[in-house]
mmCIF file of C-alpha atoms in Angstrom:
data_model
loop_
_atom_site.group_PDB
_atom_site.id
_atom_site.type_symbol
_atom_site.label_atom_id
_atom_site.label_comp_id
_atom_site.label_asym_id
_atom_site.label_seq_id
_atom_site.Cartn_x
_atom_site.Cartn_y
_atom_site.Cartn_z
ATOM 1 C CA UNK A 56 -1.154 16.826 18.381
ATOM 2 C CA UNK A 57 -3.175 13.220 18.220
ATOM 3 C CA UNK A 58 -3.249 11.065 20.793
ATOM 4 C CA UNK A 59 -1.430 7.583 19.498
ATOM 5 C CA UNK A 60 -2.536 4.454 22.080
ATOM 6 C CA UNK A 61 0.514 1.864 20.441
ATOM 7 C CA UNK A 62 -1.908 -1.906 21.689
ATOM 8 C CA UNK A 63 1.400 -4.144 20.948
ATOM 9 C CA UNK A 64 2.018 -7.194 18.880
ATOM 10 C CA UNK A 65 -0.581 -8.751 17.660
ATOM 11 C CA UNK A 66 0.945 -11.773 15.075
ATOM 12 C CA UNK A 67 4.586 -12.940 14.818
ATOM 13 C CA UNK A 68 6.567 -15.401 13.319
ATOM 14 C CA UNK A 69 6.236 -18.825 14.312
ATOM 15 C CA UNK A 70 8.209 -22.062 13.673
ATOM 16 C CA UNK A 71 5.934 -23.199 10.090
ATOM 17 C CA UNK A 72 8.117 -22.585 7.510
ATOM 18 C CA UNK A 73 6.464 -20.285 5.540
ATOM 19 C CA UNK A 74 6.306 -17.553 8.463
ATOM 20 C CA UNK A 75 9.115 -18.262 10.274
ATOM 21 C CA UNK A 76 11.187 -15.251 9.233
ATOM 22 C CA UNK A 77 8.510 -12.738 9.232
ATOM 23 C CA UNK A 78 4.415 -12.087 9.755
ATOM 24 C CA UNK A 79 3.902 -8.220 8.696
ATOM 25 C CA UNK A 80 1.447 -5.962 6.455
ATOM 26 C CA UNK A 81 -1.619 -7.424 6.800
ATOM 27 C CA UNK A 82 -4.609 -6.813 4.388
ATOM 28 C CA UNK A 83 -7.869 -6.391 6.874
ATOM 29 C CA UNK A 84 -11.582 -6.970 5.932
ATOM 30 C CA UNK A 85 -13.938 -6.183 9.410
ATOM 31 C CA UNK A 86 -17.456 -6.979 8.840
ATOM 32 C CA UNK A 87 -18.783 -6.264 12.120
ATOM 33 C CA UNK A 88 -16.970 -7.908 15.131
ATOM 34 C CA UNK A 89 -14.948 -9.955 13.081
ATOM 35 C CA UNK A 90 -12.077 -8.610 11.640
ATOM 36 C CA UNK A 91 -10.345 -10.817 8.778
ATOM 37 C CA UNK A 92 -6.356 -10.899 8.117
ATOM 38 C CA UNK A 93 -4.775 -11.730 5.311
ATOM 39 C CA UNK A 94 -0.923 -10.577 5.972
ATOM 40 C CA UNK A 95 2.219 -11.267 3.801
ATOM 41 C CA UNK A 96 4.019 -14.574 5.758
ATOM 42 C CA UNK A 97 7.768 -14.657 5.112
ATOM 43 C CA UNK A 98 9.732 -17.978 5.037
ATOM 44 C CA UNK A 99 13.689 -17.674 5.124
ATOM 45 C CA UNK A 100 15.407 -16.527 2.120
ATOM 46 C CA UNK A 101 12.511 -13.657 1.440
ATOM 47 C CA UNK A 102 10.182 -15.783 -0.331
ATOM 48 C CA UNK A 103 6.473 -14.724 0.891
ATOM 49 C CA UNK A 104 2.570 -15.918 0.613
ATOM 50 C CA UNK A 105 -0.375 -15.182 2.444
ATOM 51 C CA UNK A 106 -1.722 -16.528 5.537
ATOM 52 C CA UNK A 107 -5.216 -15.673 7.377
ATOM 53 C CA UNK A 108 -5.899 -15.076 10.814
ATOM 54 C CA UNK A 109 -9.487 -14.056 12.302
ATOM 55 C CA UNK A 110 -9.859 -11.882 15.257
ATOM 56 C CA UNK A 111 -13.540 -11.423 17.417
ATOM 57 C CA UNK A 112 -13.028 -7.220 18.343
ATOM 58 C CA UNK A 113 -10.107 -5.277 17.347
ATOM 59 C CA UNK A 114 -7.111 -7.480 19.070
ATOM 60 C CA UNK A 115 -8.269 -10.735 19.783
ATOM 61 C CA UNK A 116 -7.156 -13.590 17.840
ATOM 62 C CA UNK A 117 -9.479 -16.704 17.234
ATOM 63 C CA UNK A 118 -8.383 -18.492 14.681
ATOM 64 C CA UNK A 119 -4.746 -18.988 12.325
ATOM 65 C CA UNK A 120 -4.394 -21.359 9.450
ATOM 66 C CA UNK A 121 -1.272 -23.167 10.094
ATOM 67 C CA UNK A 122 -1.047 -23.121 5.904
ATOM 68 C CA UNK A 123 -0.814 -20.150 3.600
ATOM 69 C CA UNK A 124 -3.958 -18.940 2.177
ATOM 70 C CA UNK A 125 -2.786 -17.242 -1.259
ATOM 71 C CA UNK A 126 -0.053 -18.678 -2.734
ATOM 72 C CA UNK A 127 2.721 -18.586 -5.751
ATOM 73 C CA UNK A 128 1.101 -19.795 -8.505
ATOM 74 C CA UNK A 129 2.776 -17.731 -11.076
ATOM 75 C CA UNK A 130 6.367 -16.776 -12.601
ATOM 76 C CA UNK A 131 5.691 -13.328 -12.199
ATOM 77 C CA UNK A 132 4.895 -14.087 -8.504
ATOM 78 C CA UNK A 133 7.509 -16.879 -8.341
ATOM 79 C CA UNK A 134 9.180 -14.966 -4.823
ATOM 80 C CA UNK A 135 6.235 -13.289 -3.119
ATOM 81 C CA UNK A 136 2.943 -12.069 -2.966
ATOM 82 C CA UNK A 137 3.381 -9.832 -0.693
ATOM 83 C CA UNK A 138 1.559 -6.844 1.312
ATOM 84 C CA UNK A 139 -2.038 -7.692 0.475
ATOM 85 C CA UNK A 140 -4.846 -4.612 0.736
ATOM 86 C CA UNK A 141 -8.609 -5.619 0.318
ATOM 87 C CA UNK A 142 -11.757 -3.679 0.015
ATOM 88 C CA UNK A 143 -14.861 -5.191 -0.960
ATOM 89 C CA UNK A 144 -17.008 -3.400 -3.605
ATOM 90 C CA UNK A 145 -20.724 -4.613 -4.172
ATOM 91 C CA UNK A 146 -20.434 -8.412 -3.999
ATOM 92 C CA UNK A 147 -17.116 -8.989 -4.572
ATOM 93 C CA UNK A 148 -13.546 -8.401 -2.269
ATOM 94 C CA UNK A 149 -10.676 -7.451 -3.827
ATOM 95 C CA UNK A 150 -7.111 -8.144 -2.511
ATOM 96 C CA UNK A 151 -4.846 -6.015 -4.286
ATOM 97 C CA UNK A 152 -0.796 -7.425 -3.650
ATOM 98 C CA UNK A 153 2.511 -7.258 -4.644
ATOM 99 C CA UNK A 154 3.711 -9.872 -6.917
ATOM 100 C CA UNK A 155 7.715 -10.279 -6.928
ATOM 101 C CA UNK A 156 9.654 -12.590 -8.995
ATOM 102 C CA UNK A 157 12.930 -11.946 -7.723
ATOM 103 C CA UNK A 158 13.807 -8.832 -10.016
ATOM 104 C CA UNK A 159 10.864 -6.887 -10.548
ATOM 105 C CA UNK A 160 7.742 -6.073 -8.275
ATOM 106 C CA UNK A 161 4.850 -5.203 -9.363
ATOM 107 C CA UNK A 162 1.278 -4.181 -8.703
ATOM 108 C CA UNK A 163 -1.362 -7.217 -9.328
ATOM 109 C CA UNK A 164 -5.290 -8.109 -8.405
ATOM 110 C CA UNK A 165 -6.707 -11.757 -6.726
ATOM 111 C CA UNK A 166 -10.972 -11.491 -6.557
ATOM 112 C CA UNK A 167 -13.092 -13.718 -4.363
ATOM 113 C CA UNK A 168 -16.461 -14.041 -3.271
ATOM 114 C CA UNK A 169 -15.955 -15.587 0.357
ATOM 115 C CA UNK A 170 -12.054 -15.163 0.840
ATOM 116 C CA UNK A 171 -11.845 -19.024 0.928
ATOM 117 C CA UNK A 172 -11.328 -19.315 -3.173
ATOM 118 C CA UNK A 173 -9.140 -16.505 -5.109
ATOM 119 C CA UNK A 174 -8.681 -16.254 -8.113
ATOM 120 C CA UNK A 175 -5.856 -14.222 -10.029
ATOM 121 C CA UNK A 176 -5.923 -11.777 -12.978
ATOM 122 C CA UNK A 177 -2.392 -11.400 -12.866
ATOM 123 C CA UNK A 178 -0.414 -7.765 -13.266
ATOM 124 C CA UNK A 179 -2.360 -4.687 -13.315
ATOM 125 C CA UNK A 180 0.421 -2.395 -12.899
ATOM 126 C CA UNK A 181 2.151 -0.742 -16.309
ATOM 127 C CA UNK A 182 4.571 -3.778 -18.313
ATOM 128 C CA UNK A 183 7.446 -1.406 -19.407
ATOM 129 C CA UNK A 184 11.181 -1.456 -18.876
ATOM 130 C CA UNK A 185 12.555 1.759 -17.488
ATOM 131 C CA UNK A 186 13.816 2.956 -21.087
ATOM 132 C CA UNK A 187 10.527 2.955 -22.231
ATOM 133 C CA UNK A 188 9.370 4.590 -19.350
ATOM 134 C CA UNK A 189 11.907 7.300 -19.251
ATOM 135 C CA UNK A 190 10.535 7.931 -22.705
ATOM 136 C CA UNK A 191 6.940 8.476 -21.716
ATOM 137 C CA UNK A 192 7.912 10.306 -18.757
ATOM 138 C CA UNK A 193 10.142 12.547 -20.601
ATOM 139 C CA UNK A 194 6.730 13.767 -22.509
ATOM 140 C CA UNK A 195 5.253 15.020 -19.084
ATOM 141 C CA UNK A 196 5.588 18.947 -17.977
ATOM 142 C CA UNK A 197 8.900 18.814 -16.440
ATOM 143 C CA UNK A 198 8.871 21.738 -14.392
ATOM 144 C CA UNK A 199 6.201 20.284 -12.996
ATOM 145 C CA UNK A 200 7.518 16.658 -12.378
ATOM 146 C CA UNK A 201 10.050 15.758 -9.248
ATOM 147 C CA UNK A 202 13.293 14.951 -10.663
ATOM 148 C CA UNK A 203 13.167 11.717 -8.197
ATOM 149 C CA UNK A 204 10.944 10.445 -10.948
ATOM 150 C CA UNK A 205 14.236 9.808 -13.208
ATOM 151 C CA UNK A 206 16.173 8.228 -10.217
ATOM 152 C CA UNK A 207 15.889 4.424 -10.933
ATOM 153 C CA UNK A 208 16.597 5.266 -14.859
ATOM 154 C CA UNK A 209 19.485 7.093 -13.763
ATOM 155 C CA UNK A 210 20.411 4.523 -11.383
ATOM 156 C CA UNK A 211 20.233 1.817 -13.827
ATOM 157 C CA UNK A 212 22.365 3.903 -16.722
ATOM 158 C CA UNK A 213 24.785 3.964 -13.877
ATOM 159 C CA UNK A 214 25.517 0.488 -13.457
ATOM 160 C CA UNK A 215 24.610 -0.356 -16.898
ATOM 161 C CA UNK A 216 21.342 -2.194 -16.267
ATOM 162 C CA UNK A 217 19.395 0.597 -18.219
ATOM 163 C CA UNK A 218 18.762 -1.681 -21.189
ATOM 164 C CA UNK A 219 17.962 -4.916 -19.148
ATOM 165 C CA UNK A 220 14.608 -5.243 -21.315
ATOM 166 C CA UNK A 221 13.266 -7.876 -18.512
ATOM 167 C CA UNK A 222 13.378 -5.411 -15.867
ATOM 168 C CA UNK A 223 10.161 -4.043 -15.164
ATOM 169 C CA UNK A 224 8.750 -0.668 -13.772
ATOM 170 C CA UNK A 225 8.505 -1.188 -10.131
ATOM 171 C CA UNK A 226 5.192 -0.072 -9.064
ATOM 172 C CA UNK A 227 3.812 -1.115 -5.707
ATOM 173 C CA UNK A 228 1.839 -0.219 -2.729
ATOM 174 C CA UNK A 229 -2.037 -0.230 -4.674
ATOM 175 C CA UNK A 230 -5.262 0.342 -2.973
ATOM 176 C CA UNK A 231 -8.122 0.409 -4.172
ATOM 177 C CA UNK A 232 -10.907 3.105 -2.476
ATOM 178 C CA UNK A 233 -13.576 0.564 -1.206
ATOM 179 C CA UNK A 234 -16.719 2.233 -3.753
ATOM 180 C CA UNK A 235 -16.860 3.270 -7.290
ATOM 181 C CA UNK A 236 -16.768 7.172 -7.854
ATOM 182 C CA UNK A 237 -18.688 8.390 -10.416
ATOM 183 C CA UNK A 238 -19.194 4.746 -11.808
ATOM 184 C CA UNK A 239 -14.996 4.284 -11.924
ATOM 185 C CA UNK A 240 -12.898 1.842 -9.774
ATOM 186 C CA UNK A 241 -10.463 4.520 -8.246
ATOM 187 C CA UNK A 242 -7.166 3.375 -6.728
ATOM 188 C CA UNK A 243 -4.007 4.450 -5.424
ATOM 189 C CA UNK A 244 -0.233 2.964 -6.415
ATOM 190 C CA UNK A 245 3.325 4.035 -5.853
ATOM 191 C CA UNK A 246 5.841 4.883 -9.249
ATOM 192 C CA UNK A 247 8.768 6.264 -6.511
ATOM 193 C CA UNK A 248 8.825 8.597 -4.847
ATOM 194 C CA UNK A 249 5.098 9.585 -4.763
ATOM 195 C CA UNK A 250 1.251 8.204 -4.766
ATOM 196 C CA UNK A 251 -0.622 8.249 -7.820
ATOM 197 C CA UNK A 252 -4.048 7.713 -8.650
ATOM 198 C CA UNK A 253 -6.084 6.219 -11.476
ATOM 199 C CA UNK A 254 -9.735 5.474 -12.337
ATOM 200 C CA UNK A 255 -11.056 3.292 -14.869
ATOM 201 C CA UNK A 256 -14.334 1.883 -15.975
ATOM 202 C CA UNK A 257 -13.529 -1.991 -15.727
ATOM 203 C CA UNK A 258 -10.160 -3.487 -14.916
ATOM 204 C CA UNK A 259 -9.743 -4.708 -19.355
ATOM 205 C CA UNK A 260 -9.327 -0.669 -19.538
ATOM 206 C CA UNK A 261 -5.582 -1.314 -17.831
ATOM 207 C CA UNK A 262 -3.842 -2.556 -21.392
ATOM 208 C CA UNK A 263 -0.468 -1.264 -22.059
ATOM 209 C CA UNK A 264 -2.024 1.715 -24.565
ATOM 210 C CA UNK A 265 -3.264 2.963 -21.216
ATOM 211 C CA UNK A 266 -0.497 2.821 -19.117
ATOM 212 C CA UNK A 267 1.375 4.711 -21.923
ATOM 213 C CA UNK A 268 -1.163 7.864 -22.019
ATOM 214 C CA UNK A 269 -0.954 7.490 -18.278
ATOM 215 C CA UNK A 270 3.088 7.899 -18.016
ATOM 216 C CA UNK A 271 2.827 10.622 -20.680
ATOM 217 C CA UNK A 272 1.041 12.555 -18.405
ATOM 218 C CA UNK A 273 1.833 11.262 -15.296
ATOM 219 C CA UNK A 274 2.037 15.076 -13.394
ATOM 220 C CA UNK A 275 -1.676 15.153 -13.787
ATOM 221 C CA UNK A 276 -1.933 11.949 -11.897
ATOM 222 C CA UNK A 277 0.610 12.463 -8.806
ATOM 223 C CA UNK A 278 -2.032 13.342 -5.730
ATOM 224 C CA UNK A 279 1.189 13.242 -2.832
ATOM 225 C CA UNK A 280 4.659 13.734 -3.629
ATOM 226 C CA UNK A 281 7.321 13.914 -0.388
ATOM 227 C CA UNK A 282 6.967 17.385 0.984
ATOM 228 C CA UNK A 283 7.483 16.891 4.769
ATOM 229 C CA UNK A 284 10.886 16.169 6.591
ATOM 230 C CA UNK A 285 9.335 12.699 7.500
ATOM 231 C CA UNK A 286 8.889 11.553 3.896
ATOM 232 C CA UNK A 287 11.432 13.566 2.218
ATOM 233 C CA UNK A 288 12.987 10.597 0.659
ATOM 234 C CA UNK A 289 9.780 8.499 -0.448
ATOM 235 C CA UNK A 290 5.967 7.684 0.287
ATOM 236 C CA UNK A 291 3.661 5.436 -0.368
ATOM 237 C CA UNK A 292 -0.024 3.859 -0.354
ATOM 238 C CA UNK A 293 -0.756 2.312 3.442
ATOM 239 C CA UNK A 294 -4.719 1.333 4.203
ATOM 240 C CA UNK A 295 -7.595 1.386 1.761
ATOM 241 C CA UNK A 296 -9.153 5.069 1.777
ATOM 242 C CA UNK A 297 -11.869 5.464 4.747
ATOM 243 C CA UNK A 298 -14.478 7.629 3.696
ATOM 244 C CA UNK A 299 -15.789 10.394 6.109
ATOM 245 C CA UNK A 300 -18.004 13.799 5.873
ATOM 246 C CA UNK A 301 -15.458 15.947 5.601
ATOM 247 C CA UNK A 302 -13.503 13.677 2.458
ATOM 248 C CA UNK A 303 -11.313 10.277 2.035
ATOM 249 C CA UNK A 304 -9.131 9.494 5.225
ATOM 250 C CA UNK A 305 -5.589 8.407 3.253
ATOM 251 C CA UNK A 306 -3.135 6.941 5.659
ATOM 252 C CA UNK A 307 -0.061 6.397 3.872
ATOM 253 C CA UNK A 308 3.434 5.342 4.664
ATOM 254 C CA UNK A 309 6.790 8.263 4.337
ATOM 255 C CA UNK A 310 10.429 7.432 4.800
ATOM 256 C CA UNK A 311 13.302 9.393 5.339
ATOM 257 C CA UNK A 312 16.760 9.198 5.633
ATOM 258 C CA UNK A 313 18.747 9.569 8.828
ATOM 259 C CA UNK A 314 22.812 8.724 9.866
ATOM 260 C CA UNK A 315 21.545 5.652 11.223
ATOM 261 C CA UNK A 316 19.049 4.592 7.882
ATOM 262 C CA UNK A 317 16.069 4.770 6.354
ATOM 263 C CA UNK A 318 12.826 5.026 8.888
ATOM 264 C CA UNK A 319 9.815 4.359 7.837
ATOM 265 C CA UNK A 320 6.793 6.288 9.331
ATOM 266 C CA UNK A 321 2.870 6.655 9.396
ATOM 267 C CA UNK A 322 1.231 9.619 7.600
ATOM 268 C CA UNK A 323 -2.346 10.611 6.899
ATOM 269 C CA UNK A 324 -4.261 13.085 4.365
ATOM 270 C CA UNK A 325 -7.431 14.042 3.148
ATOM 271 C CA UNK A 326 -8.930 14.057 -0.126
ATOM 272 C CA UNK A 327 -11.750 15.453 -1.665
ATOM 273 C CA UNK A 328 -14.717 12.891 -1.690
ATOM 274 C CA UNK A 329 -16.066 13.575 -5.350
ATOM 275 C CA UNK A 330 -12.360 14.486 -6.678
ATOM 276 C CA UNK A 331 -10.502 12.065 -4.604
ATOM 277 C CA UNK A 332 -7.018 13.440 -6.891
ATOM 278 C CA UNK A 333 -7.905 17.147 -4.954
ATOM 279 C CA UNK A 334 -5.848 17.369 -1.463
ATOM 280 C CA UNK A 335 -7.489 19.245 1.130
ATOM 281 C CA UNK A 336 -4.837 18.574 3.848
ATOM 282 C CA UNK A 337 -2.026 16.684 4.981
ATOM 283 C CA UNK A 338 -0.751 16.324 8.838
ATOM 284 C CA UNK A 339 2.876 17.921 8.349
ATOM 285 C CA UNK A 340 4.463 15.804 11.175
ATOM 286 C CA UNK A 341 4.304 12.003 11.446
ATOM 287 C CA UNK A 342 0.629 10.474 12.731
ATOM 288 C CA UNK A 343 3.125 7.742 14.620
ATOM 289 C CA UNK A 344 6.844 6.716 14.175
ATOM 290 C CA UNK A 345 9.071 3.595 15.135
ATOM 291 C CA UNK A 346 9.265 4.210 19.402
ATOM 292 C CA UNK A 347 8.566 0.883 20.767
ATOM 293 C CA UNK A 348 11.428 -2.207 20.940
ATOM 294 C CA UNK A 349 9.228 -3.913 18.180
ATOM 295 C CA UNK A 350 9.474 -1.231 15.735
ATOM 296 C CA UNK A 351 12.719 -0.402 15.873
ATOM 297 C CA UNK A 352 14.618 -3.790 16.138
ATOM 298 C CA UNK A 353 13.848 -6.729 13.338
ATOM 299 C CA UNK A 354 14.165 -7.966 10.350
ATOM 300 C CA UNK A 355 14.239 -4.420 8.612
ATOM 301 C CA UNK A 356 14.864 -1.860 11.933
ATOM 302 C CA UNK A 357 12.757 1.435 12.301
ATOM 303 C CA UNK A 358 9.575 0.476 10.127
ATOM 304 C CA UNK A 359 6.231 1.389 10.844
ATOM 305 C CA UNK A 360 4.151 0.106 7.576
ATOM 306 C CA UNK A 361 0.150 0.496 8.133
ATOM 307 C CA UNK A 362 -1.865 -1.362 5.370
ATOM 308 C CA UNK A 363 -4.884 -2.458 7.142
ATOM 309 C CA UNK A 364 -7.351 -0.720 9.824
ATOM 310 C CA UNK A 365 -11.213 -1.368 11.404
ATOM 311 C CA UNK A 366 -13.284 0.554 12.796
ATOM 312 C CA UNK A 367 -15.106 0.176 16.253
ATOM 313 C CA UNK A 368 -17.609 2.796 17.179
ATOM 314 C CA UNK A 369 -14.738 6.164 17.133
ATOM 315 C CA UNK A 370 -11.888 4.642 17.667
ATOM 316 C CA UNK A 371 -9.687 3.574 14.524
ATOM 317 C CA UNK A 372 -7.658 0.506 14.969
ATOM 318 C CA UNK A 373 -4.061 0.803 12.617
ATOM 319 C CA UNK A 374 -3.149 -2.282 11.867
ATOM 320 C CA UNK A 375 0.998 -2.382 10.449
ATOM 321 C CA UNK A 376 4.047 -4.254 10.069
ATOM 322 C CA UNK A 377 6.417 -3.647 12.703
ATOM 323 C CA UNK A 378 9.858 -3.640 11.553
ATOM 324 C CA UNK A 379 9.282 -6.322 8.701
ATOM 325 C CA UNK A 380 8.834 -8.922 11.662
ATOM 326 C CA UNK A 381 5.463 -8.349 13.354
ATOM 327 C CA UNK A 382 2.074 -7.361 12.777
ATOM 328 C CA UNK A 383 1.278 -4.341 15.293
ATOM 329 C CA UNK A 384 -2.167 -2.175 16.136
ATOM 330 C CA UNK A 385 -2.667 1.256 17.265
ATOM 331 C CA UNK A 386 -5.311 2.996 18.168
ATOM 332 C CA UNK A 387 -5.979 6.446 17.685
ATOM 333 C CA UNK A 388 -9.924 8.649 18.030
ATOM 334 C CA UNK A 389 -11.118 9.061 14.438
ATOM 335 C CA UNK A 390 -12.665 12.712 15.593
ATOM 336 C CA UNK A 391 -9.515 14.397 16.836
ATOM 337 C CA UNK A 392 -7.737 13.105 13.867
ATOM 338 C CA UNK A 393 -9.875 14.595 11.391
ATOM 339 C CA UNK A 394 -10.252 17.641 13.234
ATOM 340 C CA UNK A 395 -6.333 17.877 13.527
ATOM 341 C CA UNK A 396 -6.305 17.349 9.705
ATOM 342 C CA UNK A 397 -9.268 20.008 9.100
ATOM 343 C CA UNK A 398 -6.730 22.361 10.849
ATOM 344 C CA UNK A 399 -4.007 21.953 8.053
ATOM 345 C CA UNK A 400 -3.818 24.262 4.934
#
């Protein structure tokens, strides 16, 4: 088993209006000893913006802004800019986040050269409603497709909402790889219940026709589906993939249903460096689970939701949302984790 040291909460809600209900799910960018934190700041009414804090070293907060860094500027995000992830490719920071308009939750993109000024590029995930989604997915090889991929359509059909053309495919947890692979951008995203991969040359390639073809061949793009007991309900992307000599380390979240409700766990898998769609190994058990009071009790109980990391020598610090209320951090020896993954089939 892997030794996980939970170091506790590093950021919590304040009395400021924009973050008085939750400070969670941070995007992390490390620059030497400096760690930038772009976090989801939740105010009463479940409306989110992105706040900012800075650390020197893995846990010492040295700066925290008293107003949001990224606001809700457009109708597609009028109820929330949520759960940012950050990578830097060449000279540009890419911030992927969930845009929530009160009904639809979809992947969006912002870029920056300095983490001060941001340019938003809109929704980057498929702009299709559930009837369109079902039509496309029905052309897949159904023998390989988890039946849960039809579940949202079936649910909305049962309650009479499947004909609502404004209810678009929910697509969250968009996470970019930190470098191009064979000249292409590569990202992970989550069409419920699994994790899929997308490769493309430039952002302008992500057109409606691109996504329609993608959905018609969805089984070719699924890289992780729920499998182990602790992820039987669904899974979703977590921190940006970490490049190691043995492959891309992917830390994600897995959810299982219990008698007292859903439980979110941190999970780990390893993927081929040049063929990142190829799963090499997966831990059959959680990397860590809700065990502490701040993880078990909050706005949503029993949640650990990893979204960012920093690496200091061989210590991997994983930053995560705890019970949809706080930001906490756990420390793991990277070599120990990789050795354990290499033992798995």
